[in-house]
Short mmCIF file of C-alpha atoms in Angstrom, two decimals:
data_model
loop_
_atom_site.label_atom_id
_atom_site.label_comp_id
_atom_site.label_asym_id
_atom_site.label_seq_id
_atom_site.Cartn_x
_atom_site.Cartn_y
_atom_site.Cartn_z
CA MET A 19 111.73 95.28 109.26
CA GLY A 20 109.39 92.67 107.81
CA GLU A 21 105.81 91.66 107.14
CA ALA A 22 103.96 88.39 107.72
CA CYS A 23 103.08 86.18 104.75
CA GLU A 24 101.45 82.79 105.36
CA GLY A 25 103.27 82.33 108.61
CA ALA A 26 106.69 83.31 107.25
CA SER A 27 108.60 86.55 107.71
CA VAL A 28 109.34 88.35 104.46
CA VAL A 29 112.06 90.97 104.61
CA THR A 30 111.02 94.25 102.98
CA ALA A 31 113.76 96.24 101.25
CA MET A 32 114.55 99.66 102.61
CA ARG A 33 113.25 102.31 100.25
CA VAL A 34 115.22 105.43 99.27
CA LEU A 35 114.05 108.24 97.00
CA VAL A 36 116.95 109.82 95.08
CA VAL A 37 116.36 113.35 93.75
CA HIS A 38 118.74 114.70 91.09
CA ASN A 39 118.87 117.22 88.25
CA PHE A 40 121.18 115.90 85.52
CA TYR A 41 123.31 118.46 83.71
CA ARG A 42 123.22 119.05 79.97
CA SER A 43 124.67 116.11 78.08
CA GLU A 44 127.25 118.25 76.24
CA ASN A 45 128.81 119.14 79.59
CA ALA A 46 130.71 116.11 80.90
CA SER A 47 129.67 115.84 84.55
CA GLY A 48 131.62 113.86 87.11
CA GLU A 49 128.84 114.66 89.58
CA SER A 50 126.17 112.95 87.47
CA LEU A 51 128.44 109.94 86.89
CA SER A 52 128.93 109.68 90.65
CA VAL A 53 125.18 109.87 91.28
CA LEU A 54 124.56 107.05 88.78
CA ASP A 55 127.27 104.97 90.49
CA GLU A 56 125.59 105.67 93.82
CA ILE A 57 122.16 104.55 92.60
CA ASP A 58 123.63 101.36 91.17
CA GLY A 59 125.55 100.71 94.39
CA LEU A 60 122.51 101.18 96.63
CA ARG A 61 120.54 98.70 94.53
CA ASP A 62 123.38 96.20 94.82
CA LEU A 63 123.17 96.61 98.62
CA GLY A 64 119.49 95.68 98.53
CA TRP A 65 117.90 99.12 98.64
CA ASP A 66 114.71 99.71 96.68
CA VAL A 67 115.60 102.91 94.81
CA GLU A 68 113.23 105.28 93.05
CA VAL A 69 114.74 108.22 91.18
CA LEU A 70 113.01 111.56 90.88
CA SER A 71 115.08 113.11 88.11
CA SER A 72 115.09 116.12 85.84
CA ASP A 73 117.30 116.62 82.81
CA SER A 74 118.66 120.02 81.82
CA ASP A 75 118.66 119.00 78.15
CA VAL A 76 114.98 120.05 78.10
CA ILE A 77 116.12 123.67 78.51
CA GLY A 78 118.07 123.64 75.28
CA ARG A 79 115.13 122.07 73.47
CA GLY A 80 112.82 124.84 74.69
CA ASP A 81 110.54 122.40 76.52
CA VAL A 82 110.31 124.66 79.59
CA ALA A 83 108.78 128.14 79.38
CA ILE A 84 111.12 130.99 80.33
CA GLY A 85 108.82 132.18 83.12
CA ASP A 86 108.57 128.69 84.59
CA LEU A 87 112.34 128.21 84.33
CA ALA A 88 112.95 131.44 86.26
CA LEU A 89 110.68 130.34 89.11
CA ARG A 90 111.83 126.75 89.45
CA PRO A 91 114.89 127.41 91.65
CA ILE A 92 112.46 128.98 94.13
CA TYR A 93 109.41 126.77 93.71
CA SER A 94 109.03 124.00 91.13
CA ARG A 95 105.38 123.03 91.01
CA SER A 96 106.05 119.88 88.98
CA SER A 97 108.88 118.67 91.25
CA VAL A 98 106.86 119.29 94.41
CA ALA A 99 103.92 117.38 92.92
CA ARG A 100 106.20 114.49 91.98
CA ALA A 101 107.73 114.46 95.47
CA ARG A 102 104.27 114.36 97.07
CA ASP A 103 103.28 111.50 94.79
CA ALA A 104 106.46 109.55 95.58
CA ALA A 105 106.00 110.07 99.33
CA ARG A 106 102.42 108.74 99.11
CA ARG A 107 102.95 105.91 96.63
CA PHE A 108 106.57 104.77 97.16
CA ARG A 109 106.63 105.57 100.90
CA PRO A 110 110.42 106.06 101.14
CA HIS A 111 112.14 105.40 104.43
CA VAL A 112 114.64 108.14 103.54
CA ALA A 113 115.41 110.58 100.71
CA LEU A 114 118.81 111.29 99.20
CA VAL A 115 118.86 114.72 97.56
CA GLU A 116 121.63 115.46 95.08
CA ASN A 117 121.73 118.43 92.69
CA LEU A 118 118.43 120.34 92.67
CA PHE A 119 119.18 123.15 90.22
CA PRO A 120 117.88 124.49 87.97
CA LEU A 121 114.74 122.39 87.41
CA HIS A 122 114.03 121.02 90.87
CA SER A 123 113.62 123.29 93.86
CA PRO A 124 114.74 123.12 97.50
CA TRP A 125 110.99 123.11 98.21
CA VAL A 126 111.22 119.37 97.51
CA ILE A 127 113.14 119.07 100.79
CA ARG A 128 110.34 120.82 102.67
CA THR A 129 107.74 118.62 100.98
CA LEU A 130 109.47 115.37 101.94
CA ARG A 131 110.27 116.37 105.52
CA SER A 132 106.70 117.56 106.09
CA ARG A 133 105.61 114.01 105.25
CA GLY A 134 107.98 112.46 107.77
CA VAL A 135 110.70 111.47 105.30
CA PRO A 136 114.24 112.14 106.65
CA VAL A 137 116.51 113.81 104.11
CA ALA A 138 120.21 113.32 103.43
CA ALA A 139 121.98 115.49 100.86
CA GLY A 140 125.00 114.69 98.75
CA VAL A 141 127.09 117.88 98.74
CA ARG A 142 129.36 117.93 95.69
CA SER A 143 129.27 121.69 95.06
CA TYR A 144 128.77 124.97 96.90
CA ARG A 145 125.27 125.51 95.47
CA MET A 146 123.64 125.83 98.90
CA PHE A 147 125.40 129.13 99.53
CA CYS A 148 126.90 130.29 96.21
CA ALA A 149 124.77 131.23 93.19
CA ALA A 150 127.56 130.21 90.82
CA SER A 151 128.20 127.09 92.93
CA ASN A 152 131.98 127.43 92.59
CA LEU A 153 133.18 130.10 95.07
CA PHE A 154 135.17 131.60 92.19
CA ARG A 155 134.91 134.91 90.34
CA ASP A 156 137.19 136.89 88.04
CA GLY A 157 140.03 134.42 88.40
CA SER A 158 140.13 134.13 92.17
CA SER A 159 138.22 132.70 95.12
CA CYS A 160 135.08 134.57 96.17
CA ARG A 161 133.05 134.33 99.35
CA ASP A 162 131.23 137.66 99.10
CA CYS A 163 127.82 136.07 99.65
CA ILE A 164 128.76 134.07 102.76
CA GLY A 165 126.67 135.54 105.56
CA SER A 166 124.74 137.77 103.14
CA VAL A 167 120.97 138.01 103.57
CA ALA A 168 120.04 138.73 99.95
CA ASN A 169 123.16 137.66 97.98
CA LEU A 170 123.19 141.01 96.19
CA ALA A 171 126.87 140.68 95.30
CA ALA A 172 126.06 137.67 93.11
CA ILE A 173 123.40 139.65 91.25
CA ARG A 174 125.68 142.64 90.82
CA HIS A 175 128.43 140.49 89.32
CA GLY A 176 126.07 138.27 87.29
CA CYS A 177 127.56 135.16 88.86
CA TYR A 178 125.08 132.69 87.34
CA GLN A 179 125.79 132.24 83.62
CA ASN A 180 127.37 135.73 83.52
CA SER A 181 123.93 137.34 83.71
CA PRO A 182 122.58 139.55 86.52
CA LEU A 183 119.03 138.79 85.35
CA ARG A 184 119.54 135.01 85.42
CA THR A 185 121.26 135.29 88.77
CA VAL A 186 118.21 136.88 90.42
CA PRO A 187 116.17 133.64 90.81
CA MET A 188 119.23 131.69 91.96
CA SER A 189 120.15 134.30 94.60
CA THR A 190 116.52 134.61 95.68
CA SER A 191 116.30 130.84 96.07
CA LEU A 192 119.40 130.74 98.26
CA ALA A 193 118.02 133.54 100.44
CA LEU A 194 114.53 132.05 100.80
CA HIS A 195 115.76 128.50 101.30
CA ARG A 196 118.55 129.13 103.78
CA SER A 197 116.44 127.50 106.52
CA THR A 198 115.41 124.72 104.11
CA PHE A 199 119.01 123.69 103.54
CA ARG A 200 119.75 123.84 107.25
CA SER A 201 116.81 121.52 107.95
CA ILE A 202 118.51 118.68 106.06
CA ASP A 203 119.17 115.82 108.48
CA THR A 204 122.59 114.74 107.16
CA LEU A 205 124.97 116.49 104.79
CA LEU A 206 127.27 114.08 102.94
CA ALA A 207 130.26 116.25 102.02
CA VAL A 208 132.36 114.87 99.19
CA SER A 209 135.61 116.04 100.83
CA GLY A 210 137.01 117.56 103.99
CA PHE A 211 137.36 120.84 102.10
CA VAL A 212 133.62 120.91 101.38
CA ARG A 213 132.90 120.07 105.02
CA ASP A 214 134.97 123.05 106.12
CA GLU A 215 133.21 125.35 103.65
CA LEU A 216 129.80 124.18 104.90
CA ILE A 217 130.82 124.94 108.47
CA GLY A 218 132.14 128.34 107.40
CA ALA A 219 128.80 129.06 105.75
CA GLY A 220 126.98 128.38 109.01
CA PHE A 221 125.90 124.74 108.72
CA ASP A 222 125.85 122.54 111.81
CA ALA A 223 129.10 120.56 111.96
CA ASP A 224 127.34 117.70 113.76
CA LYS A 225 125.18 117.08 110.68
CA ILE A 226 128.13 116.76 108.29
CA VAL A 227 129.71 113.45 107.31
CA VAL A 228 132.58 113.25 104.81
CA ARG A 229 131.92 110.62 102.17
CA PRO A 230 134.11 110.74 99.04
CA ASN A 231 132.95 109.66 95.61
CA PHE A 232 134.11 106.30 94.39
CA VAL A 233 134.97 104.72 91.07
CA ASP A 234 134.66 101.03 90.33
CA ASP A 235 137.85 99.01 90.56
CA PRO A 236 139.01 98.23 86.99
CA GLY A 237 141.05 95.31 88.31
CA GLU A 238 144.76 94.89 88.73
CA ALA A 239 146.63 98.02 87.72
CA ASP A 240 148.26 98.09 84.31
CA HIS A 241 152.00 97.99 84.91
CA THR A 242 152.76 98.95 81.31
CA PRO A 243 154.39 102.41 81.36
CA GLY A 244 152.03 105.14 80.23
CA ASP A 245 152.70 107.67 77.53
CA GLY A 246 152.76 111.39 78.25
CA PHE A 247 150.27 113.65 80.00
CA LEU A 248 146.48 113.94 79.76
CA PHE A 249 143.95 116.66 80.58
CA ALA A 250 140.26 115.69 80.46
CA GLY A 251 137.56 118.21 81.23
CA ARG A 252 135.74 121.32 80.10
CA LEU A 253 138.05 123.74 78.32
CA THR A 254 137.62 126.85 80.47
CA GLN A 255 139.86 129.26 82.35
CA ASP A 256 138.58 128.17 85.77
CA LYS A 257 139.56 124.59 84.93
CA GLY A 258 143.09 125.91 84.58
CA VAL A 259 143.40 125.23 80.85
CA GLY A 260 145.12 128.54 80.07
CA ALA A 261 147.56 128.21 82.96
CA MET A 262 148.22 124.57 82.04
CA LEU A 263 149.01 125.36 78.38
CA GLU A 264 151.31 128.22 79.35
CA GLY A 265 152.96 126.06 82.01
CA TRP A 266 153.41 123.27 79.48
CA LYS A 267 155.21 125.61 77.08
CA ARG A 268 157.42 127.03 79.85
CA SER A 269 158.30 123.60 81.25
CA GLY A 270 160.17 122.33 78.20
CA VAL A 271 158.77 118.87 78.95
CA TRP A 272 157.20 118.83 75.45
CA ARG A 273 160.63 118.03 74.06
CA GLU A 274 160.24 114.45 75.34
CA HIS A 275 156.53 114.05 76.09
CA ARG A 276 153.16 114.91 74.60
CA LEU A 277 150.09 116.48 76.23
CA ARG A 278 146.69 115.18 75.10
CA VAL A 279 143.65 117.34 75.82
CA ALA A 280 140.17 115.81 75.86
CA GLY A 281 137.07 117.97 76.17
CA SER A 282 135.24 120.90 74.67
CA GLY A 283 134.55 124.47 75.66
CA PRO A 284 135.35 128.11 74.97
CA MET A 285 139.14 127.57 75.01
CA GLU A 286 139.19 125.19 72.05
CA THR A 287 140.60 128.02 69.91
CA ALA A 288 143.56 128.33 72.29
CA LEU A 289 144.47 124.73 71.46
CA ALA A 290 144.14 125.34 67.73
CA ASP A 291 146.47 128.33 67.95
CA LEU A 292 149.35 126.43 69.59
CA ASP A 293 152.56 125.83 67.71
CA PRO A 294 152.72 122.11 66.75
CA VAL A 295 156.24 121.97 68.18
CA HIS A 296 154.73 121.91 71.67
CA ARG A 297 153.07 118.52 70.98
CA VAL A 298 149.62 119.33 72.36
CA GLU A 299 147.04 116.98 70.83
CA PRO A 300 143.33 117.96 71.02
CA LEU A 301 141.08 114.90 71.28
CA GLY A 302 137.70 116.63 71.47
CA LEU A 303 134.85 115.50 73.71
CA LEU A 304 135.04 111.72 74.16
CA PRO A 305 132.46 109.23 75.49
CA HIS A 306 133.35 108.11 79.00
CA ASP A 307 134.45 104.60 77.99
CA GLU A 308 136.82 105.99 75.36
CA MET A 309 138.06 108.53 77.88
CA MET A 310 138.98 105.75 80.31
CA ALA A 311 140.96 103.96 77.61
CA VAL A 312 142.91 107.17 76.95
CA ALA A 313 143.46 107.67 80.69
CA ARG A 314 144.91 104.15 80.98
CA SER A 315 147.32 104.88 78.15
CA ALA A 316 148.63 108.13 79.65
CA ALA A 317 151.38 108.22 82.27
CA VAL A 318 150.03 111.23 84.21
CA THR A 319 146.63 112.89 84.45
CA VAL A 320 146.59 116.68 84.85
CA VAL A 321 143.82 118.37 86.89
CA PRO A 322 144.97 122.02 87.08
CA SER A 323 141.74 123.61 88.32
CA LEU A 324 142.14 127.17 89.60
CA TRP A 325 138.71 127.21 91.24
CA PRO A 326 138.30 125.23 94.49
CA GLU A 327 136.91 122.01 93.03
CA PRO A 328 135.10 120.02 95.71
CA PHE A 329 136.52 116.72 94.42
CA GLY A 330 138.41 115.40 91.40
CA ARG A 331 136.90 112.25 89.93
CA GLY A 332 139.57 112.20 87.21
CA VAL A 333 142.30 111.89 89.85
CA VAL A 334 140.61 108.86 91.40
CA GLU A 335 139.94 107.26 88.01
CA ALA A 336 143.61 107.65 87.14
CA ALA A 337 144.71 106.22 90.50
CA ALA A 338 142.46 103.20 90.03
CA HIS A 339 144.46 102.44 86.87
CA GLY A 340 147.78 102.96 88.63
CA ARG A 341 148.41 106.42 87.19
CA ALA A 342 149.58 109.48 89.11
CA SER A 343 148.17 113.01 88.78
CA ILE A 344 149.25 116.64 88.81
CA VAL A 345 146.76 118.85 90.68
CA CYS A 346 146.72 122.46 91.82
CA ARG A 347 146.70 123.47 95.46
CA SER A 348 143.07 124.53 95.37
CA GLY A 349 139.93 123.02 96.90
CA GLY A 350 139.19 119.40 97.65
CA VAL A 351 141.08 118.02 94.67
CA ALA A 352 144.41 118.74 96.37
CA SER A 353 143.45 116.38 99.20
CA LEU A 354 143.38 113.47 96.75
CA VAL A 355 147.13 113.61 96.11
CA ILE A 356 150.08 113.17 98.45
CA ASP A 357 152.75 115.44 96.95
CA GLY A 358 155.76 113.51 95.69
CA GLU A 359 154.19 110.19 96.66
CA THR A 360 150.95 109.63 94.69
CA GLY A 361 151.38 112.61 92.37
CA TRP A 362 152.40 116.25 92.37
CA ILE A 363 150.71 119.34 93.81
CA ALA A 364 151.33 122.61 91.96
CA GLN A 365 150.81 126.23 92.82
CA PRO A 366 147.76 127.41 90.82
CA ASP A 367 149.59 129.45 88.17
CA ALA A 368 151.59 128.83 85.01
CA ASP A 369 154.98 128.78 86.75
CA GLY A 370 153.74 126.40 89.44
CA ILE A 371 152.24 124.04 86.86
CA ALA A 372 155.43 124.20 84.78
CA ALA A 373 157.44 123.14 87.82
CA ALA A 374 155.05 120.23 88.41
CA PHE A 375 155.39 119.11 84.78
CA ARG A 376 159.16 119.03 85.20
CA ARG A 377 158.91 117.04 88.46
CA ALA A 378 156.56 114.55 86.82
CA ALA A 379 158.57 114.12 83.60
CA ASP A 380 160.85 111.37 84.90
CA ARG A 381 159.46 108.01 83.80
CA SER A 382 160.68 106.12 86.85
CA GLU A 383 158.94 108.69 89.07
CA GLN A 384 155.76 108.32 87.03
CA GLU A 385 155.77 104.57 87.65
CA ARG A 386 156.63 104.91 91.36
CA CYS A 387 153.92 107.49 92.03
CA GLY A 388 151.43 105.58 89.89
CA SER A 389 151.86 102.44 92.00
CA ALA A 390 151.44 104.48 95.19
CA ALA A 391 148.34 106.16 93.74
CA ARG A 392 146.80 102.74 93.15
CA ARG A 393 147.41 101.75 96.78
CA HIS A 394 145.91 105.06 97.94
CA TYR A 395 142.83 104.36 95.82
CA GLU A 396 142.43 100.91 97.33
CA ARG A 397 142.48 102.37 100.85
CA HIS A 398 140.13 105.33 100.35
CA TYR A 399 138.09 105.46 97.13
CA THR A 400 136.69 102.03 96.36
CA ARG A 401 133.00 101.27 95.92
CA GLU A 402 132.95 99.30 99.17
CA SER A 403 134.48 102.03 101.34
CA SER A 404 132.22 104.80 100.02
CA LEU A 405 128.98 102.81 99.93
CA THR A 406 129.54 101.52 103.47
CA VAL A 407 129.37 105.08 104.77
CA LEU A 408 126.35 105.92 102.60
CA ASP A 409 124.48 102.78 103.62
CA GLU A 410 125.14 103.39 107.32
CA GLN A 411 124.00 107.01 107.16
CA LEU A 412 120.83 106.28 105.21
CA ARG A 413 119.88 103.40 107.51
CA ARG A 414 120.45 105.60 110.56
CA LEU A 415 118.11 108.24 109.14
CA ALA A 416 115.55 105.66 108.06
CA HIS A 417 115.45 104.31 111.61
CA ARG A 418 115.03 107.84 112.93
CA GLY A 419 112.12 108.32 110.51
CA ASP A 420 110.46 105.17 111.83
CA MET A 421 110.66 106.63 115.33
CA ARG A 422 108.82 109.83 114.37
#
């Protein structure tokens, strides 16, 4: 694609409009980090990228009226106006839609497609068919709204922020925009598990492409033995913090190793109440750069999520540094680890996690699995491998848009 300029052909960069709602800054978000990596990677590949973003920090500051906030999941006037302006002014060849909630609206998809812009969507959650976005309720998996017309179960249980009232606009949006989501041209599922859930929710399998997140290669793996175990994430029950702490105590591994816990959340008091003999060290919420330094120093990263996490960025970050991980057999995160080879897969309960701690306590096994994890990272989760798929899919859609 080019344009004439004084007898010479000047190549015009392909243009992509990225739409994303960033989460509140106090909630560490692997999804937002992955979106920023993606934007940077597309620019490195020569794409002209414009970002249509919203930031959920404005909610905490009171910058959005309550009535407007309630309507935005259904129809966001400001986001639709911005999408129209971008389509007219920026003239994107293709759009890449990431997280839309709560400040954007799926109506943005309709707006862009009505103007001839093909749409790809990065699918890193279950938000298109679950009001809570996690397929998890009361300590176990939940698919009550799959196939539901009005998602009344979500309202009854108050699945969004534990509030039936706040769940109403989310459930209404999912009901009204079911056809909107299905009109998306390509769904970029972050894992095979997410692909299977999309198919189970009624999405067209032919539109789904698996494209994992990536993390930048930090260089040659550090062969210095790591020290102890590390959990990094939000301190909540669904993240498996309670089961992990109980499993840690039952394992007896604390007699020779320590467990560092980085993050914040409602279970901070559970950490404070632990007997110091168990050698659990709270680190608080750390900036990402500091978190990576801690991850490099640990021997094993622990990702004990009980809910079916679509992906596990922490597992890949650890592998890039030559560190193995313990994960639970739940969701897409389990697919990132080969049990006994690149890490250890535990049953999602305290006894299962305790058994995994014991298996992972041997230092020679930590080093062996860490080296294998690094090789697994190099084969599957590098910037090049992930961006190649993204670039190919976006160019395919852009070409289709030119043919319309």
